[in-house]
Amino acid sequence: MSTATVVHTKERLSGVVQSVGRRPSDVPRRWWESALVFLFFTVGYTWFGYWVVVDQHVVGFETLDRLNRALMVWHNDPAKLSAIGFDYPPLATLLIAPLAVFRGFVTSMAAVPLASAIFAAITMVGLNTMMRRALVAGPLRYALLLALGANPLVLLYATTGTRHFVWIAFVVTGLGSLFAWYITADVRFVMLAGIAYSVAALSGYSSLTFFVLSAIMIGAILARLGADGTEVEGTVVGFAAPTVYVIALWTVFNLVLLLSPFSWITRSSDAASSGGLEMFSAVDLLRATGELVLYGAPIAIIVLPALIFSGFARGNPFALWLGVLLGAAILTPALAVALRLTDSPMLMRNALPILLLSVVGAIWLARSAEEGSTLVAAVVIVGLLVSIPWTLNEMKTYRFQNLEAPFAAALTTGESQEGAETLNGEKVGIVSEQAMAEYIRNNVSQDNSILTDNAQTYAVMMLTGHPELFFDRVDRSDGPWKEAARNPAEYVDYLLMSTADNGDLLTKLYPDAAAGNDAQLQVVYSTPRYVLVGVPAGFSPDQQSSQIDQLGQSS
């Protein structure tokens, strides 16, 4: 007969290297310090951003699109959560939806800088907490945050409502949790990191690269520390489960609503779609990657080799893996171009995650230096301060960019950038949108009386503050909208169209009206970018109406 073997708890847990069920030693909690850092940067970026956006007219139309969708979530007729759409990561819009509860806050443009300032402030809180765990003295912590916060690339994307800090904030929060886990061995920090990455995944799909590498990092570090297979597997699964779940759920939504489970990738605004990507040789990509680092995040040139050296020479696995994450941030833009996954190659904004991951790596180097942490922190601060004029000057001429040049011009001249051109030839400013929105607010009061393609006229809709005035493609889906476009006299009193051939379905259907040359559809009001035409009773479209079925779907 076999006898049962009693395995004592101590033996059963002999391979466990993490703290489970108790809180190990950690730095004291200072919620008030985190709150002050958050408030300082939120208020500061919002105040400065209001000047940039409202006075200098430096604002991206993607931001206005997302705010218009947020406005439609609350105030459209009918109000629809589906207004967030599928071409942006859903949380990039949903997380700013509370800012659109009050119409006036959106139409005043005050919501624009706040939409990014909040998440930039969360990023700064995460970095400050990491520095506390790295035992960096208070004055040095605050000096480093100010030096980083004043970087012109950080300023641009923290103050103009862009969505990049949304996902970056949660990636930094996740890395901060893993930072704490490595120091304290408290497994709860791994679970917190998993939750942060799950939010990041639905805020920006680029975060999935860092999620995968972080999962591998957790398993590799535990294995190196001597954990058994059960602990490694359980910890990695616990970390990965939230992100895997939300991605699976989002895939199911795409399958049910769009009949294409991976539309969230193929139809994403970040994915390649035009087929107009220029050809880059390996030498071109190498040179562009070097310029991206040199001009946007020069401290990475020092931090990356230091992390790799510390990882190998000093047996510091966390430093080595932070080096891997930083290397991934550097190589990802070129890899996206090589695989033809993007229409926007090597943009200067790609230096933003490189810069922030370099700072995270530098903080870990400061902790690893022990008595030399003050010197490391001081060097980082000097490097960040020196890079401010360097990056600002390069923003004026860097080849691949969005609003960097107008933003730099606004900072250096103090003059409004309305009417200026970006380096790729696009006009800066929102005067046309503001003028059309003001006319509609003052002269149109009937709900659903203006037929428009909201994919192109979202800025006007947002600035009116009344999306319910418009019969748009979100209201009843594309099918009913196309029926109204075929015979608008039965549904609406006006057509709002873009004057440029930029994908506006109504402009393609009624090109003469968009140009102001249609005898039946008389112009009611026009600006350089938009035209509002009246639809007379009994209006009968000509043979052009049959073209609506051949028009492609626009985003």
Coordinates of C-alpha atoms in Angstrom, one line a residue:
M1 CA 0.0 0.0 0.0
S2 CA 1.2 3.5 -0.9
T3 CA 1.5 6.1 1.8
A4 CA 0.6 9.7 1.3
T5 CA 3.5 12.1 1.4
V6 CA 3.0 15.3 3.3
V7 CA 4.5 18.3 1.5
H8 CA 5.1 21.2 3.9
T9 CA 4.1 24.7 2.7
K10 CA 7.7 25.8 3.0
E11 CA 8.8 23.2 0.6
R12 CA 5.9 23.7 -1.8
L13 CA 6.7 27.4 -2.0
S14 CA 10.5 26.9 -2.2
G15 CA 10.5 28.1 -5.8
V16 CA 8.5 31.2 -5.2
V17 CA 10.6 34.3 -5.4
Q18 CA 7.9 36.9 -5.1
S19 CA 6.0 38.3 -2.1
V20 CA 2.5 37.0 -2.0
G21 CA -0.1 38.1 0.5
R22 CA 1.9 40.7 2.3
R23 CA 3.2 44.2 1.4
P24 CA 7.0 44.2 1.4
S25 CA 9.2 47.2 2.1
D26 CA 8.6 50.1 -0.2
V27 CA 8.9 53.9 -0.3
P28 CA 6.3 55.7 1.8
R29 CA 3.1 56.6 0.0
R30 CA 2.8 60.3 -0.8
W31 CA -0.5 60.8 -2.5
W32 CA -0.3 64.5 -1.9
E33 CA 2.9 64.7 -3.9
S34 CA 1.5 62.8 -6.8
A35 CA -1.6 65.0 -6.7
L36 CA 0.5 68.2 -6.8
V37 CA 2.6 66.9 -9.7
F38 CA -0.6 66.0 -11.6
L39 CA -2.3 69.4 -10.9
F40 CA 0.8 71.3 -11.8
F41 CA 1.3 69.7 -15.2
T42 CA -2.4 69.6 -16.0
V43 CA -2.9 73.2 -15.3
G44 CA 0.4 74.3 -16.9
Y45 CA -0.1 72.3 -20.1
T46 CA -3.8 73.4 -20.4
W47 CA -2.9 77.1 -19.9
F48 CA -0.1 77.0 -22.3
G49 CA -2.1 74.8 -24.7
Y50 CA -4.9 77.3 -24.8
W51 CA -2.5 79.9 -26.0
V52 CA -1.1 77.6 -28.6
V53 CA -4.5 76.3 -29.9
V54 CA -6.8 79.4 -29.5
D55 CA -4.4 82.3 -30.0
Q56 CA -1.8 80.7 -32.3
H57 CA -4.2 78.3 -34.1
V58 CA -1.8 75.4 -34.0
V59 CA -4.1 72.4 -33.7
G60 CA -4.4 69.1 -35.5
F61 CA -7.6 68.1 -37.2
E62 CA -7.4 64.6 -35.8
T63 CA -8.0 66.1 -32.4
L64 CA -11.1 68.0 -33.6
D65 CA -12.4 64.8 -35.2
R66 CA -12.1 62.9 -31.9
L67 CA -13.7 65.7 -29.9
N68 CA -16.6 65.9 -32.4
R69 CA -17.1 62.1 -31.9
A70 CA -17.1 62.7 -28.2
L71 CA -19.7 65.4 -28.6
M72 CA -21.9 63.1 -30.7
V73 CA -21.8 60.5 -27.9
W74 CA -23.7 62.9 -25.7
H75 CA -25.5 65.4 -28.0
N76 CA -26.1 63.8 -31.4
D77 CA -29.7 63.0 -32.5
P78 CA -29.8 60.2 -31.6
A79 CA -26.9 60.2 -29.2
K80 CA -24.7 57.1 -29.9
L81 CA -21.8 55.5 -28.2
S82 CA -20.9 54.0 -31.6
A83 CA -19.9 57.5 -32.7
I84 CA -16.4 56.7 -31.4
G85 CA -16.0 54.6 -34.6
F86 CA -13.4 52.0 -35.5
D87 CA -10.6 53.9 -37.2
Y88 CA -9.2 55.2 -33.9
P89 CA -8.4 53.0 -31.0
P90 CA -11.7 53.2 -29.0
L91 CA -10.3 54.6 -25.7
A92 CA -8.4 57.4 -27.5
T93 CA -11.9 58.9 -28.0
L94 CA -13.9 57.4 -25.1
L95 CA -11.5 58.6 -22.5
I96 CA -11.9 62.2 -23.5
A97 CA -15.7 61.9 -23.9
P98 CA -16.4 63.4 -20.4
L99 CA -14.9 66.6 -21.7
A100 CA -17.7 67.0 -24.2
V101 CA -20.6 66.8 -21.7
F102 CA -20.8 70.6 -21.7
R103 CA -21.0 72.0 -25.3
G104 CA -19.5 75.3 -24.4
F105 CA -16.3 73.7 -23.1
V106 CA -15.8 72.2 -26.5
T107 CA -16.8 75.1 -28.7
S108 CA -14.5 77.4 -26.7
M109 CA -11.6 75.1 -27.6
A110 CA -10.7 74.8 -23.9
A111 CA -11.3 71.1 -24.1
V112 CA -8.6 70.7 -26.8
P113 CA -5.4 71.2 -24.7
L114 CA -7.0 69.5 -21.6
A115 CA -7.6 66.3 -23.8
S116 CA -3.8 65.7 -23.8
A117 CA -2.7 67.6 -20.7
I118 CA -4.4 65.2 -18.4
F119 CA -2.5 62.2 -19.8
A120 CA 0.8 64.1 -20.0
A121 CA 0.4 64.8 -16.3
I122 CA -0.3 61.2 -15.6
T123 CA 3.0 60.4 -17.3
M124 CA 4.8 62.9 -15.1
V125 CA 3.3 61.4 -12.0
G126 CA 4.5 57.9 -13.1
L127 CA 8.0 59.2 -13.7
N128 CA 8.1 61.0 -10.3
T129 CA 7.0 57.8 -8.5
M130 CA 9.8 55.9 -10.3
M131 CA 12.3 58.5 -9.2
R132 CA 11.1 58.2 -5.6
R133 CA 11.7 54.4 -5.7
A134 CA 15.1 55.1 -7.3
L135 CA 15.9 57.3 -4.2
V136 CA 16.4 60.4 -6.3
A137 CA 16.3 63.5 -4.1
G138 CA 13.3 65.7 -4.3
P139 CA 14.9 68.8 -5.9
L140 CA 16.5 66.6 -8.5
R141 CA 13.1 64.9 -9.2
Y142 CA 11.4 68.2 -9.8
A143 CA 14.2 69.6 -11.9
L144 CA 14.1 66.5 -14.1
L145 CA 10.3 66.7 -14.5
L146 CA 10.5 70.4 -15.5
A147 CA 13.4 69.8 -17.9
L148 CA 11.5 67.0 -19.6
G149 CA 8.2 68.9 -19.5
A150 CA 9.7 71.8 -21.2
N151 CA 11.0 69.7 -24.1
P152 CA 9.4 71.2 -27.2
L153 CA 8.3 67.8 -28.5
V154 CA 6.7 67.0 -25.2
L155 CA 5.1 70.5 -25.2
L156 CA 3.6 70.0 -28.6
Y157 CA 1.9 66.7 -27.9
A158 CA 0.9 67.5 -24.4
T159 CA -0.8 70.8 -25.2
T160 CA -2.6 70.4 -28.5
G161 CA -5.0 67.6 -27.7
T162 CA -3.3 64.8 -29.6
R163 CA -3.9 61.2 -28.7
H164 CA -0.3 60.1 -28.3
F165 CA 0.1 60.8 -24.6
V166 CA -3.1 58.8 -24.0
W167 CA -1.4 55.5 -24.7
I168 CA 2.0 56.6 -23.6
A169 CA 0.7 57.5 -20.1
F170 CA -0.6 54.0 -19.5
V171 CA 2.6 52.4 -20.9
V172 CA 4.7 54.5 -18.5
T173 CA 2.3 53.6 -15.7
G174 CA 2.7 49.9 -16.6
L175 CA 6.5 50.2 -16.7
G176 CA 6.4 52.0 -13.4
S177 CA 4.5 49.1 -11.8
L178 CA 7.0 46.7 -13.2
F179 CA 9.7 49.0 -11.8
A180 CA 8.1 48.7 -8.4
W181 CA 7.7 44.9 -8.8
Y182 CA 11.4 44.4 -9.5
I183 CA 12.4 46.4 -6.4
T184 CA 9.8 45.1 -3.9
A185 CA 9.1 41.6 -5.3
D186 CA 5.4 42.3 -4.7
V187 CA 3.4 40.4 -7.3
R188 CA 0.5 42.8 -7.0
F189 CA 2.5 45.3 -9.0
V190 CA 2.6 42.8 -11.9
M191 CA -1.2 42.7 -11.9
L192 CA -1.4 46.5 -11.8
A193 CA 0.9 46.7 -14.8
G194 CA -1.3 44.2 -16.7
I195 CA -4.3 46.5 -16.1
A196 CA -2.4 49.6 -17.3
Y197 CA -1.3 47.8 -20.4
S198 CA -4.8 46.7 -21.2
V199 CA -6.0 50.3 -21.2
A200 CA -2.9 51.3 -23.3
A201 CA -3.7 48.6 -25.8
L202 CA -7.1 50.2 -26.6
S203 CA -5.7 53.7 -26.5
G204 CA -2.9 53.1 -29.0
Y205 CA -2.1 49.9 -30.8
S206 CA 1.6 50.8 -30.8
S207 CA 1.6 49.9 -27.1
L208 CA 1.2 46.2 -28.0
T209 CA 4.8 46.0 -28.9
F210 CA 5.8 47.1 -25.4
F211 CA 3.2 44.8 -23.9
V212 CA 4.6 41.7 -25.6
L213 CA 8.2 42.6 -24.6
S214 CA 7.1 43.3 -21.0
A215 CA 5.5 39.9 -20.8
I216 CA 8.7 38.2 -22.0
M217 CA 10.7 40.4 -19.6
I218 CA 8.6 39.2 -16.6
G219 CA 9.1 35.5 -17.5
A220 CA 12.8 35.9 -18.2
I221 CA 13.5 37.8 -15.0
L222 CA 11.6 35.3 -12.9
A223 CA 13.4 32.4 -14.5
R224 CA 16.8 34.1 -13.8
L225 CA 15.8 34.7 -10.2
G226 CA 15.2 30.9 -9.8
A227 CA 11.4 30.8 -9.8
D228 CA 9.8 27.5 -10.8
G229 CA 7.8 27.0 -14.0
T230 CA 4.4 27.3 -12.2
E231 CA 5.3 30.7 -10.8
V232 CA 6.6 32.0 -14.1
E233 CA 3.6 30.8 -16.0
G234 CA 1.1 32.1 -13.4
T235 CA 2.7 35.5 -13.2
V236 CA 3.0 36.0 -16.9
V237 CA -0.6 34.8 -17.5
G238 CA -1.8 37.1 -14.7
F239 CA 0.0 40.0 -16.4
A240 CA -1.2 39.2 -19.9
A241 CA -4.8 38.3 -19.2
P242 CA -6.4 41.8 -19.1
T243 CA -4.8 42.9 -22.4
V244 CA -5.5 39.6 -24.2
Y245 CA -9.1 39.9 -23.0
V246 CA -9.7 43.4 -24.2
I247 CA -8.1 42.8 -27.6
A248 CA -10.2 39.6 -28.0
L249 CA -13.3 41.6 -27.0
W250 CA -12.5 44.4 -29.5
T251 CA -11.9 41.8 -32.2
V252 CA -15.4 40.3 -31.5
F253 CA -17.0 43.7 -31.8
N254 CA -15.4 44.3 -35.1
L255 CA -16.6 40.9 -36.3
V256 CA -20.2 41.5 -35.2
L257 CA -20.5 45.1 -36.3
L258 CA -18.2 45.1 -39.4
L259 CA -18.1 41.5 -40.3
S260 CA -14.3 41.8 -40.3
P261 CA -12.6 40.7 -37.0
F262 CA -9.4 42.5 -37.7
S263 CA -10.8 45.8 -39.0
W264 CA -9.3 47.4 -35.9
I265 CA -6.0 46.9 -37.6
T266 CA -6.7 47.2 -41.3
R267 CA -9.0 50.2 -41.0
S268 CA -7.0 52.0 -38.3
S269 CA -6.0 55.6 -39.1
D270 CA -2.5 54.5 -38.3
A271 CA -2.4 51.7 -40.9
A272 CA -1.3 52.0 -44.5
S273 CA -4.2 52.7 -46.9
S274 CA -3.3 55.0 -49.7
G275 CA -0.5 52.9 -51.2
G276 CA 1.5 56.2 -51.6
L277 CA 4.3 55.3 -49.3
E278 CA 7.6 56.3 -50.9
M279 CA 10.4 53.8 -51.3
F280 CA 13.0 53.6 -48.6
S281 CA 16.3 51.7 -48.9
A282 CA 17.9 50.1 -45.9
V283 CA 20.4 53.0 -45.9
D284 CA 17.6 55.5 -46.0
L285 CA 15.8 53.9 -43.0
L286 CA 19.1 53.7 -41.0
R287 CA 19.8 57.4 -41.6
A288 CA 16.2 58.4 -40.8
T289 CA 16.3 56.3 -37.6
G290 CA 19.5 58.0 -36.6
E291 CA 18.1 61.5 -37.3
L292 CA 14.9 60.6 -35.3
V293 CA 17.0 59.8 -32.3
L294 CA 19.5 62.5 -32.7
Y295 CA 17.0 65.3 -33.1
G296 CA 14.1 64.1 -31.1
A297 CA 15.6 62.1 -28.2
P298 CA 19.4 62.6 -28.1
I299 CA 19.7 61.3 -24.5
A300 CA 18.9 57.8 -25.9
I301 CA 22.4 57.8 -27.5
I302 CA 23.8 57.7 -24.0
V303 CA 21.1 55.8 -22.1
L304 CA 20.8 52.8 -24.4
P305 CA 24.4 51.6 -24.3
A306 CA 24.5 52.3 -20.6
L307 CA 21.5 50.1 -20.0
I308 CA 23.0 47.3 -22.1
F309 CA 26.4 47.6 -20.4
S310 CA 24.7 47.6 -17.0
G311 CA 22.6 44.6 -17.9
F312 CA 25.5 42.4 -19.1
A313 CA 28.5 43.6 -17.2
R314 CA 26.8 44.1 -13.8
G315 CA 24.2 41.4 -14.0
N316 CA 21.3 43.8 -14.0
P317 CA 18.5 42.1 -15.9
F318 CA 16.0 44.9 -15.5
A319 CA 18.4 47.3 -17.0
L320 CA 19.0 45.0 -20.0
W321 CA 15.2 44.6 -20.6
L322 CA 14.7 48.4 -20.4
G323 CA 17.4 48.6 -23.1
V324 CA 15.4 46.1 -25.2
L325 CA 12.2 48.2 -24.8
L326 CA 14.1 51.3 -25.7
G327 CA 15.7 49.6 -28.7
A328 CA 12.2 48.5 -29.8
A329 CA 11.0 52.1 -29.6
I330 CA 13.9 53.2 -31.8
L331 CA 13.5 50.4 -34.4
T332 CA 9.7 50.2 -34.6
P333 CA 9.2 53.3 -37.0
A334 CA 11.7 51.9 -39.5
L335 CA 10.2 48.4 -39.2
A336 CA 6.7 49.8 -39.9
V337 CA 8.0 51.4 -43.1
A338 CA 9.9 48.2 -44.1
L339 CA 6.8 46.1 -43.7
R340 CA 4.7 48.9 -45.3
L341 CA 2.3 49.1 -42.3
T342 CA 2.1 52.9 -42.3
D343 CA 1.4 55.8 -44.6
S344 CA 3.2 58.2 -42.3
P345 CA 6.9 57.2 -42.2
M346 CA 9.4 58.2 -39.7
L347 CA 7.4 61.1 -38.2
M348 CA 9.1 63.2 -35.6
R349 CA 6.4 62.3 -33.1
N350 CA 7.9 58.8 -33.0
A351 CA 10.7 60.2 -31.0
L352 CA 8.3 60.9 -28.1
P353 CA 8.2 57.3 -26.8
I354 CA 11.9 57.0 -27.4
L355 CA 12.5 60.1 -25.2
L356 CA 10.2 59.0 -22.4
L357 CA 11.6 55.4 -22.4
S358 CA 15.1 56.9 -22.3
V359 CA 14.1 58.8 -19.1
V360 CA 12.7 55.7 -17.6
G361 CA 16.0 53.9 -18.4
A362 CA 18.0 56.8 -16.9
I363 CA 16.0 56.6 -13.7
W364 CA 16.8 52.9 -13.4
L365 CA 20.5 53.7 -14.0
A366 CA 20.3 56.3 -11.2
R367 CA 19.0 53.6 -8.8
S368 CA 21.6 51.1 -9.9
A369 CA 24.4 53.6 -9.4
E370 CA 23.5 53.8 -5.6
E371 CA 25.8 56.4 -4.2
G372 CA 26.2 57.9 -7.7
S373 CA 22.5 58.4 -8.3
T374 CA 22.7 62.1 -7.7
L375 CA 25.4 62.4 -10.4
V376 CA 23.3 60.3 -12.9
A377 CA 20.2 62.4 -12.3
A378 CA 22.1 65.6 -12.7
V379 CA 23.6 64.5 -16.0
V380 CA 20.2 63.5 -17.2
I381 CA 18.8 67.0 -16.3
V382 CA 21.7 68.7 -18.1
G383 CA 21.1 66.6 -21.1
L384 CA 17.4 67.3 -21.2
L385 CA 18.0 71.1 -20.8
V386 CA 20.7 71.1 -23.6
S387 CA 18.3 69.2 -25.9
I388 CA 15.6 71.9 -25.7
P389 CA 17.0 74.4 -28.1
W390 CA 18.5 71.6 -30.2
T391 CA 15.1 69.9 -30.7
L392 CA 13.2 73.2 -31.2
N393 CA 15.6 74.2 -34.0
E394 CA 15.3 70.9 -35.7
M395 CA 11.4 70.9 -35.5
K396 CA 11.5 73.8 -38.0
T397 CA 13.2 71.7 -40.8
Y398 CA 12.7 68.0 -40.0
R399 CA 11.5 66.3 -43.1
F400 CA 8.8 64.0 -41.7
Q401 CA 6.4 65.9 -39.4
N402 CA 2.9 67.1 -38.7
L403 CA 2.7 70.4 -36.9
E404 CA 6.2 70.6 -35.5
A405 CA 7.3 73.5 -37.8
P406 CA 4.2 75.7 -37.1
F407 CA 4.5 75.0 -33.4
A408 CA 8.2 76.0 -33.4
A409 CA 7.4 79.1 -35.4
A410 CA 4.6 80.0 -32.9
L411 CA 7.1 79.6 -30.0
T412 CA 9.9 81.6 -31.5
T413 CA 7.9 84.4 -33.1
G414 CA 4.8 84.6 -30.9
E415 CA 2.7 85.1 -34.1
S416 CA -0.5 83.3 -35.1
Q417 CA 0.1 80.4 -37.5
E418 CA -3.3 80.8 -39.2
G419 CA -2.8 80.3 -42.9
A420 CA 0.8 79.0 -42.6
E421 CA 1.7 75.8 -44.4
T422 CA 3.3 72.7 -42.9
L423 CA 6.3 71.2 -44.6
N424 CA 4.0 68.8 -46.5
G425 CA 1.9 71.7 -47.9
E426 CA -1.1 71.5 -45.6
K427 CA -2.8 74.7 -44.4
V428 CA -2.7 75.5 -40.7
G429 CA -5.6 77.1 -38.9
I430 CA -9.3 76.9 -38.2
V431 CA -10.7 80.2 -39.3
S432 CA -12.8 78.6 -42.1
E433 CA -14.3 76.1 -39.6
Q434 CA -15.0 78.8 -37.0
A435 CA -16.7 81.1 -39.5
M436 CA -19.0 78.3 -40.9
A437 CA -19.8 77.1 -37.5
E438 CA -20.8 80.6 -36.3
Y439 CA -23.1 81.1 -39.3
I440 CA -24.8 77.7 -38.7
R441 CA -25.3 78.5 -35.0
N442 CA -26.9 81.8 -35.8
N443 CA -29.1 80.8 -38.7
V444 CA -30.0 77.1 -38.4
S445 CA -32.2 75.7 -35.6
Q446 CA -33.9 72.7 -37.0
D447 CA -32.5 69.3 -36.0
N448 CA -31.2 67.0 -38.8
S449 CA -31.6 69.8 -41.4
I450 CA -28.1 69.8 -42.7
L451 CA -26.9 66.8 -44.7
T452 CA -23.1 66.4 -44.4
D453 CA -20.3 63.8 -44.5
N454 CA -19.1 64.0 -41.0
A455 CA -15.8 62.2 -41.9
Q456 CA -14.8 65.5 -43.7
T457 CA -16.8 68.3 -41.9
Y458 CA -16.3 67.2 -38.3
A459 CA -14.4 70.4 -37.4
V460 CA -17.4 72.5 -38.3
M461 CA -19.8 70.2 -36.5
M462 CA -17.6 70.3 -33.3
L463 CA -17.3 74.1 -33.3
T464 CA -21.1 74.5 -33.6
G465 CA -21.5 72.5 -30.5
H466 CA -24.8 71.1 -31.9
P467 CA -24.2 67.8 -33.8
E468 CA -28.0 67.3 -33.7
L469 CA -28.4 69.9 -36.4
F470 CA -26.7 67.6 -38.9
F471 CA -27.9 64.5 -40.7
D472 CA -24.6 62.7 -40.7
R473 CA -23.4 59.2 -41.4
V474 CA -23.4 58.3 -37.7
D475 CA -27.1 59.1 -37.2
R476 CA -28.7 56.1 -39.0
S477 CA -25.6 54.5 -40.7
D478 CA -24.4 54.8 -44.3
G479 CA -27.5 53.2 -45.9
P480 CA -30.1 55.8 -44.9
W481 CA -27.5 58.5 -45.3
K482 CA -27.0 57.5 -48.9
E483 CA -30.7 57.5 -49.6
A484 CA -30.9 61.1 -48.3
A485 CA -27.9 62.0 -50.5
R486 CA -29.7 60.7 -53.5
N487 CA -32.8 62.9 -52.9
P488 CA -31.9 65.5 -50.2
A489 CA -35.1 67.6 -50.7
E490 CA -37.1 64.9 -48.9
Y491 CA -34.9 64.9 -45.8
V492 CA -32.9 68.2 -45.3
D493 CA -32.8 71.9 -46.1
Y494 CA -29.1 72.3 -46.5
L495 CA -25.9 70.5 -47.7
L496 CA -22.6 71.2 -46.0
M497 CA -19.7 70.1 -48.2
S498 CA -15.9 70.5 -48.4
T499 CA -14.7 72.6 -51.3
A500 CA -11.7 70.4 -51.7
D501 CA -11.6 66.9 -53.3
N502 CA -10.6 65.2 -50.1
G503 CA -13.0 62.3 -50.0
D504 CA -16.2 64.2 -49.1
L505 CA -19.0 62.0 -50.5
L506 CA -21.4 64.9 -51.1
T507 CA -18.6 66.9 -52.8
K508 CA -18.1 64.0 -55.2
L509 CA -21.8 63.7 -55.8
Y510 CA -22.5 67.4 -56.3
P511 CA -19.2 68.9 -57.5
D512 CA -20.8 71.9 -59.2
A513 CA -22.6 72.8 -55.9
A514 CA -19.4 72.4 -54.0
A515 CA -17.7 74.8 -56.4
G516 CA -20.7 77.2 -56.2
N517 CA -21.8 76.7 -59.8
D518 CA -25.0 74.7 -59.4
A519 CA -28.1 76.6 -60.6
Q520 CA -30.4 74.6 -58.3
L521 CA -28.3 74.3 -55.2
Q522 CA -27.6 78.0 -54.4
V523 CA -24.8 78.9 -52.0
V524 CA -26.0 80.1 -48.7
Y525 CA -22.6 80.7 -47.1
S526 CA -19.1 79.7 -48.0
T527 CA -15.6 79.8 -46.6
P528 CA -12.3 78.8 -48.3
R529 CA -12.8 75.2 -47.1
Y530 CA -16.5 74.7 -46.9
V531 CA -19.8 75.6 -48.6
L532 CA -23.3 75.5 -47.3
V533 CA -26.0 75.3 -50.0
G534 CA -29.7 75.4 -49.7
V535 CA -31.9 72.5 -51.0
P536 CA -35.0 73.9 -52.6
A537 CA -38.4 72.1 -52.3
G538 CA -38.8 69.8 -55.2
F539 CA -35.1 69.6 -56.0
S540 CA -34.5 66.7 -58.4
P541 CA -30.9 65.6 -58.7
D542 CA -29.6 64.9 -62.2
Q543 CA -27.9 61.8 -63.3
Q544 CA -25.0 62.4 -60.9
S545 CA -27.1 60.9 -58.2
S546 CA -26.4 57.4 -59.4
Q547 CA -22.7 57.9 -58.6
I548 CA -23.3 57.6 -54.9
D549 CA -23.3 53.9 -55.1
Q550 CA -19.9 53.9 -56.6
L551 CA -18.3 56.1 -54.0
G552 CA -15.9 54.3 -51.7
Q553 CA -16.3 54.3 -47.9
S554 CA -14.4 57.1 -46.3
S555 CA -13.1 57.0 -42.7

